[in-house]
Amino acid sequence: MSMILQWTALLVCVACSVWRFPAMLKGRNRGLFWSFVAASMCVALSIPGIYLPVDALLGGNNFANVILRLSLFSVFFLISGKIAAAYNSATAVRLVRGPVGIVVLAICSAGIWITYFLSDLHGSSTGLVGFFDQPSVTYYMRFGFVYMAYVSACLVVPTAKAAMSQRQVLDRAAASFMSLGFLLVCLTIPVQFSPLHGSSLMKIISFSSIICVAAGLAMVWISFMRRPALGHIRT
């Protein structure tokens, strides 16, 4: 099931990237387009058939996983401020783009690099599953999820409020999907700190969250196209 979700998430992200490409060429929402492209790359690198040859080209020391983690950070940083602003949450904007959010991002990014260099990661392994016996790899994985969970926690409430508001049906559906997706990201933390961190449950939660957030963002753009005069999430 997890593999089905992985390929589904990849197809959704690629489809959204292709769909947003014409608008990007016209200068509209370029940040959203590049977020979808980065998300597509991250999901692709979670699939063994793609990750293993890519990492082999990079030297076979799992540097591709570092690229995956930091790219995910960039995706969350890019979309978080836009989503928070779109739902008129000044608090969320401040928490993800202000000093606290920047500090959390810096700490988690530094943690990724430090634990990577402290680990013995010779030999490509998708998701680093072959190295879970190393404490440094355990912390590496935790740093990878903490920033995304922090951002998601900041966005759950604004999107949930929008889902329960008097907005148009499509707008409420978009907010519902995103709120569910961000809630799922938050759930990765207790799983990551439990004995289940290496199980398929983590993959199911992670890729389900990607599908939900991507679907929600796509619905936002569809809603904008139907009602262009009302504005949209700006780059």
mmCIF file of C-alpha atoms in Angstrom:
data_model
loop_
_atom_site.group_PDB
_atom_site.id
_atom_site.type_symbol
_atom_site.label_atom_id
_atom_site.label_comp_id
_atom_site.label_asym_id
_atom_site.label_seq_id
_atom_site.Cartn_x
_atom_site.Cartn_y
_atom_site.Cartn_z
ATOM 1 C CA MET A 1 0.000 0.000 0.000
ATOM 2 C CA SER A 2 2.802 2.422 0.834
ATOM 3 C CA MET A 3 4.294 1.973 -2.642
ATOM 4 C CA ILE A 4 0.910 2.748 -4.219
ATOM 5 C CA LEU A 5 0.722 5.927 -2.136
ATOM 6 C CA GLN A 6 4.264 6.893 -3.150
ATOM 7 C CA TRP A 7 3.512 6.609 -6.866
ATOM 8 C CA THR A 8 0.156 8.329 -6.398
ATOM 9 C CA ALA A 9 1.833 11.216 -4.571
ATOM 10 C CA LEU A 10 4.436 11.477 -7.343
ATOM 11 C CA LEU A 11 1.796 11.524 -10.076
ATOM 12 C CA VAL A 12 -0.228 14.160 -8.214
ATOM 13 C CA CYS A 13 2.812 16.416 -7.708
ATOM 14 C CA VAL A 14 4.015 16.020 -11.307
ATOM 15 C CA ALA A 15 0.502 16.665 -12.640
ATOM 16 C CA CYS A 16 0.256 19.819 -10.528
ATOM 17 C CA SER A 17 3.686 20.954 -11.770
ATOM 18 C CA VAL A 18 2.685 20.459 -15.410
ATOM 19 C CA TRP A 19 -0.639 22.174 -14.803
ATOM 20 C CA ARG A 20 1.018 25.199 -13.171
ATOM 21 C CA PHE A 21 3.749 25.500 -15.836
ATOM 22 C CA PRO A 22 1.825 27.771 -18.276
ATOM 23 C CA ALA A 23 0.889 30.148 -15.443
ATOM 24 C CA MET A 24 4.506 30.178 -14.253
ATOM 25 C CA LEU A 25 5.649 31.248 -17.739
ATOM 26 C CA LYS A 26 3.211 34.155 -17.479
ATOM 27 C CA GLY A 27 4.691 35.164 -14.132
ATOM 28 C CA ARG A 28 1.788 33.975 -11.983
ATOM 29 C CA ASN A 29 2.459 32.062 -8.775
ATOM 30 C CA ARG A 30 5.976 30.982 -9.686
ATOM 31 C CA GLY A 31 6.608 30.023 -6.072
ATOM 32 C CA LEU A 32 3.753 27.522 -6.167
ATOM 33 C CA PHE A 33 5.072 25.974 -9.388
ATOM 34 C CA TRP A 34 8.564 25.505 -7.979
ATOM 35 C CA SER A 35 7.098 24.099 -4.783
ATOM 36 C CA PHE A 36 5.335 21.414 -6.812
ATOM 37 C CA VAL A 37 8.536 20.714 -8.770
ATOM 38 C CA ALA A 38 10.561 20.352 -5.561
ATOM 39 C CA ALA A 39 7.853 18.171 -4.023
ATOM 40 C CA SER A 40 7.904 15.967 -7.139
ATOM 41 C CA MET A 41 11.663 15.544 -6.802
ATOM 42 C CA CYS A 42 11.361 14.695 -3.107
ATOM 43 C CA VAL A 43 8.683 12.076 -3.680
ATOM 44 C CA ALA A 44 10.672 10.620 -6.581
ATOM 45 C CA LEU A 45 13.729 10.263 -4.344
ATOM 46 C CA SER A 46 11.669 8.243 -1.879
ATOM 47 C CA ILE A 47 11.133 5.525 -4.500
ATOM 48 C CA PRO A 48 13.931 2.908 -4.637
ATOM 49 C CA GLY A 49 13.923 2.636 -8.426
ATOM 50 C CA ILE A 50 14.695 6.345 -8.676
ATOM 51 C CA TYR A 51 16.684 6.973 -5.498
ATOM 52 C CA LEU A 52 19.282 4.226 -5.924
ATOM 53 C CA PRO A 53 20.592 5.219 -9.396
ATOM 54 C CA VAL A 54 20.502 8.929 -8.508
ATOM 55 C CA ASP A 55 22.456 8.388 -5.293
ATOM 56 C CA ALA A 56 24.907 6.141 -7.131
ATOM 57 C CA LEU A 57 25.652 9.049 -9.468
ATOM 58 C CA LEU A 58 26.294 11.227 -6.407
ATOM 59 C CA GLY A 59 28.830 8.796 -4.960
ATOM 60 C CA GLY A 60 26.702 6.207 -3.179
ATOM 61 C CA ASN A 61 26.904 7.893 0.228
ATOM 62 C CA ASN A 62 23.196 8.787 0.470
ATOM 63 C CA PHE A 63 23.754 12.456 -0.276
ATOM 64 C CA ALA A 64 20.525 12.206 -2.275
ATOM 65 C CA ASN A 65 18.703 11.855 1.040
ATOM 66 C CA VAL A 66 20.174 15.143 2.244
ATOM 67 C CA ILE A 67 18.923 16.777 -0.955
ATOM 68 C CA LEU A 68 15.503 15.249 -0.307
ATOM 69 C CA ARG A 69 15.325 16.540 3.283
ATOM 70 C CA LEU A 70 16.516 20.067 2.553
ATOM 71 C CA SER A 71 14.270 20.287 -0.509
ATOM 72 C CA LEU A 72 11.298 19.374 1.666
ATOM 73 C CA PHE A 73 12.296 22.167 4.031
ATOM 74 C CA SER A 74 12.300 24.601 1.107
ATOM 75 C CA VAL A 75 8.863 23.396 -0.030
ATOM 76 C CA PHE A 76 7.378 23.925 3.417
ATOM 77 C CA PHE A 77 9.048 27.320 3.768
ATOM 78 C CA LEU A 78 7.773 28.463 0.356
ATOM 79 C CA ILE A 79 4.168 27.373 0.734
ATOM 80 C CA SER A 80 3.665 28.015 4.448
ATOM 81 C CA GLY A 81 3.757 31.792 4.308
ATOM 82 C CA LYS A 82 1.479 31.871 1.267
ATOM 83 C CA ILE A 83 -1.087 29.570 2.844
ATOM 84 C CA ALA A 84 -1.019 31.444 6.149
ATOM 85 C CA ALA A 85 -1.479 34.768 4.343
ATOM 86 C CA ALA A 86 -4.227 33.350 2.130
ATOM 87 C CA TYR A 87 -6.213 32.395 5.230
ATOM 88 C CA ASN A 88 -5.508 35.724 6.938
ATOM 89 C CA SER A 89 -3.530 34.236 9.815
ATOM 90 C CA ALA A 90 -0.998 36.837 10.903
ATOM 91 C CA THR A 91 0.045 34.582 13.781
ATOM 92 C CA ALA A 92 0.889 31.694 11.455
ATOM 93 C CA VAL A 93 2.784 34.014 9.102
ATOM 94 C CA ARG A 94 4.820 35.322 12.038
ATOM 95 C CA LEU A 95 5.514 31.838 13.388
ATOM 96 C CA VAL A 96 6.713 30.347 10.098
ATOM 97 C CA ARG A 97 8.405 33.373 8.506
ATOM 98 C CA GLY A 98 9.424 35.305 11.623
ATOM 99 C CA PRO A 99 12.458 34.842 13.917
ATOM 100 C CA VAL A 100 11.105 31.716 15.631
ATOM 101 C CA GLY A 101 10.394 29.942 12.353
ATOM 102 C CA ILE A 102 13.796 30.893 10.929
ATOM 103 C CA VAL A 103 15.541 29.602 14.063
ATOM 104 C CA VAL A 104 13.676 26.282 13.891
ATOM 105 C CA LEU A 105 14.576 25.977 10.196
ATOM 106 C CA ALA A 106 18.238 26.795 10.866
ATOM 107 C CA ILE A 107 18.509 24.320 13.756
ATOM 108 C CA CYS A 108 16.888 21.493 11.805
ATOM 109 C CA SER A 109 18.987 22.215 8.698
ATOM 110 C CA ALA A 110 22.179 22.253 10.760
ATOM 111 C CA GLY A 111 21.037 19.078 12.503
ATOM 112 C CA ILE A 112 20.625 17.366 9.135
ATOM 113 C CA TRP A 113 24.171 18.234 8.077
ATOM 114 C CA ILE A 114 25.791 17.415 11.434
ATOM 115 C CA THR A 115 24.112 14.028 11.853
ATOM 116 C CA TYR A 116 24.776 13.183 8.208
ATOM 117 C CA PHE A 117 28.518 13.678 8.625
ATOM 118 C CA LEU A 118 28.479 11.812 11.956
ATOM 119 C CA SER A 119 26.897 8.764 10.317
ATOM 120 C CA ASP A 120 28.465 5.960 8.322
ATOM 121 C CA LEU A 121 26.244 6.005 5.247
ATOM 122 C CA HIS A 122 28.358 4.274 2.632
ATOM 123 C CA GLY A 123 26.103 2.309 0.307
ATOM 124 C CA SER A 124 22.874 3.701 -1.105
ATOM 125 C CA SER A 125 19.765 2.906 0.937
ATOM 126 C CA THR A 126 16.367 4.438 0.166
ATOM 127 C CA GLY A 127 15.070 6.229 3.242
ATOM 128 C CA LEU A 128 18.292 5.167 5.018
ATOM 129 C CA VAL A 129 16.459 2.025 6.173
ATOM 130 C CA GLY A 130 19.726 0.112 6.123
ATOM 131 C CA PHE A 131 21.244 2.404 8.756
ATOM 132 C CA PHE A 132 18.531 2.684 11.403
ATOM 133 C CA ASP A 133 20.803 0.937 13.910
ATOM 134 C CA GLN A 134 22.960 4.079 14.101
ATOM 135 C CA PRO A 135 21.841 6.631 16.746
ATOM 136 C CA SER A 136 23.034 9.501 14.546
ATOM 137 C CA VAL A 137 20.720 8.332 11.752
ATOM 138 C CA THR A 138 17.809 8.245 14.193
ATOM 139 C CA TYR A 139 18.466 11.892 15.060
ATOM 140 C CA TYR A 140 18.976 12.714 11.387
ATOM 141 C CA MET A 141 15.483 11.405 10.639
ATOM 142 C CA ARG A 142 14.006 13.304 13.576
ATOM 143 C CA PHE A 143 15.528 16.585 12.459
ATOM 144 C CA GLY A 144 14.030 15.897 9.045
ATOM 145 C CA PHE A 145 10.503 15.720 10.439
ATOM 146 C CA VAL A 146 10.599 18.340 13.203
ATOM 147 C CA TYR A 147 10.660 21.414 10.952
ATOM 148 C CA MET A 148 7.851 20.130 8.738
ATOM 149 C CA ALA A 149 5.768 19.251 11.786
ATOM 150 C CA TYR A 150 6.400 22.696 13.281
ATOM 151 C CA VAL A 151 5.209 24.454 10.127
ATOM 152 C CA SER A 152 2.243 22.110 9.810
ATOM 153 C CA ALA A 153 1.212 22.748 13.417
ATOM 154 C CA CYS A 154 1.148 26.471 12.629
ATOM 155 C CA LEU A 155 -1.155 25.887 9.646
ATOM 156 C CA VAL A 156 -3.605 23.298 10.985
ATOM 157 C CA VAL A 157 -5.785 25.824 12.824
ATOM 158 C CA PRO A 158 -6.038 28.494 10.057
ATOM 159 C CA THR A 159 -6.934 25.889 7.432
ATOM 160 C CA ALA A 160 -9.369 24.136 9.783
ATOM 161 C CA LYS A 161 -11.109 27.441 10.513
ATOM 162 C CA ALA A 162 -11.404 28.105 6.785
ATOM 163 C CA ALA A 163 -12.838 24.630 6.253
ATOM 164 C CA MET A 164 -15.597 25.386 8.760
ATOM 165 C CA SER A 165 -16.288 28.906 7.517
ATOM 166 C CA GLN A 166 -18.978 30.241 5.172
ATOM 167 C CA ARG A 167 -16.682 30.136 2.144
ATOM 168 C CA GLN A 168 -17.607 28.548 -1.170
ATOM 169 C CA VAL A 169 -17.810 24.746 -1.186
ATOM 170 C CA LEU A 170 -14.625 24.347 -3.250
ATOM 171 C CA ASP A 171 -12.719 26.718 -0.960
ATOM 172 C CA ARG A 172 -13.837 24.790 2.109
ATOM 173 C CA ALA A 173 -12.893 21.500 0.456
ATOM 174 C CA ALA A 174 -9.425 22.871 -0.340
ATOM 175 C CA ALA A 175 -8.948 24.030 3.240
ATOM 176 C CA SER A 176 -10.179 20.666 4.547
ATOM 177 C CA PHE A 177 -7.677 18.733 2.452
ATOM 178 C CA MET A 178 -4.819 20.976 3.523
ATOM 179 C CA SER A 179 -5.813 20.881 7.182
ATOM 180 C CA LEU A 180 -5.945 17.084 7.066
ATOM 181 C CA GLY A 181 -2.589 16.973 5.310
ATOM 182 C CA PHE A 182 -0.931 19.226 7.884
ATOM 183 C CA LEU A 183 -2.480 17.231 10.716
ATOM 184 C CA LEU A 184 -1.005 14.055 9.232
ATOM 185 C CA VAL A 185 2.427 15.708 9.108
ATOM 186 C CA CYS A 186 2.082 16.524 12.809
ATOM 187 C CA LEU A 187 1.303 12.865 13.484
ATOM 188 C CA THR A 188 4.684 11.865 12.044
ATOM 189 C CA ILE A 189 6.385 13.179 15.193
ATOM 190 C CA PRO A 190 4.929 10.692 17.721
ATOM 191 C CA VAL A 191 5.474 7.920 15.169
ATOM 192 C CA GLN A 192 9.058 9.033 14.504
ATOM 193 C CA PHE A 193 9.827 8.965 18.237
ATOM 194 C CA SER A 194 8.277 5.509 18.659
ATOM 195 C CA PRO A 195 9.456 1.999 17.700
ATOM 196 C CA LEU A 196 7.252 2.346 14.596
ATOM 197 C CA HIS A 197 9.511 4.978 13.012
ATOM 198 C CA GLY A 198 10.830 2.498 10.476
ATOM 199 C CA SER A 199 7.495 0.884 9.684
ATOM 200 C CA SER A 200 5.220 1.319 6.686
ATOM 201 C CA LEU A 201 2.937 3.433 8.898
ATOM 202 C CA MET A 202 5.345 6.352 8.584
ATOM 203 C CA LYS A 203 5.281 6.110 4.789
ATOM 204 C CA ILE A 204 1.497 5.858 4.707
ATOM 205 C CA ILE A 205 1.117 8.968 6.873
ATOM 206 C CA SER A 206 3.798 10.940 5.011
ATOM 207 C CA PHE A 207 2.593 10.293 1.482
ATOM 208 C CA SER A 208 -1.061 10.664 2.407
ATOM 209 C CA SER A 209 -0.206 14.117 3.768
ATOM 210 C CA ILE A 210 1.521 15.079 0.508
ATOM 211 C CA ILE A 211 -1.496 13.997 -1.533
ATOM 212 C CA CYS A 212 -3.880 15.940 0.714
ATOM 213 C CA VAL A 213 -1.876 19.189 0.674
ATOM 214 C CA ALA A 214 -1.235 19.007 -3.091
ATOM 215 C CA ALA A 215 -4.922 18.359 -3.747
ATOM 216 C CA GLY A 216 -5.861 21.279 -1.508
ATOM 217 C CA LEU A 217 -3.498 23.662 -3.298
ATOM 218 C CA ALA A 218 -4.836 22.521 -6.667
ATOM 219 C CA MET A 219 -8.382 23.235 -5.489
ATOM 220 C CA VAL A 220 -7.340 26.720 -4.382
ATOM 221 C CA TRP A 221 -6.091 27.471 -7.882
ATOM 222 C CA ILE A 222 -9.220 25.996 -9.499
ATOM 223 C CA SER A 223 -11.302 28.225 -7.252
ATOM 224 C CA PHE A 224 -9.232 31.242 -8.286
ATOM 225 C CA MET A 225 -9.653 30.420 -11.970
ATOM 226 C CA ARG A 226 -13.404 30.268 -11.471
ATOM 227 C CA ARG A 227 -13.477 33.555 -9.553
ATOM 228 C CA PRO A 228 -10.390 35.517 -10.754
ATOM 229 C CA ALA A 229 -11.685 38.797 -9.448
ATOM 230 C CA LEU A 230 -11.411 37.576 -5.855
ATOM 231 C CA GLY A 231 -7.628 37.268 -5.947
ATOM 232 C CA HIS A 232 -5.281 34.425 -5.146
ATOM 233 C CA ILE A 233 -2.174 33.376 -3.297
ATOM 234 C CA ARG A 234 0.505 35.654 -4.676
ATOM 235 C CA THR A 235 4.126 34.907 -5.214
#
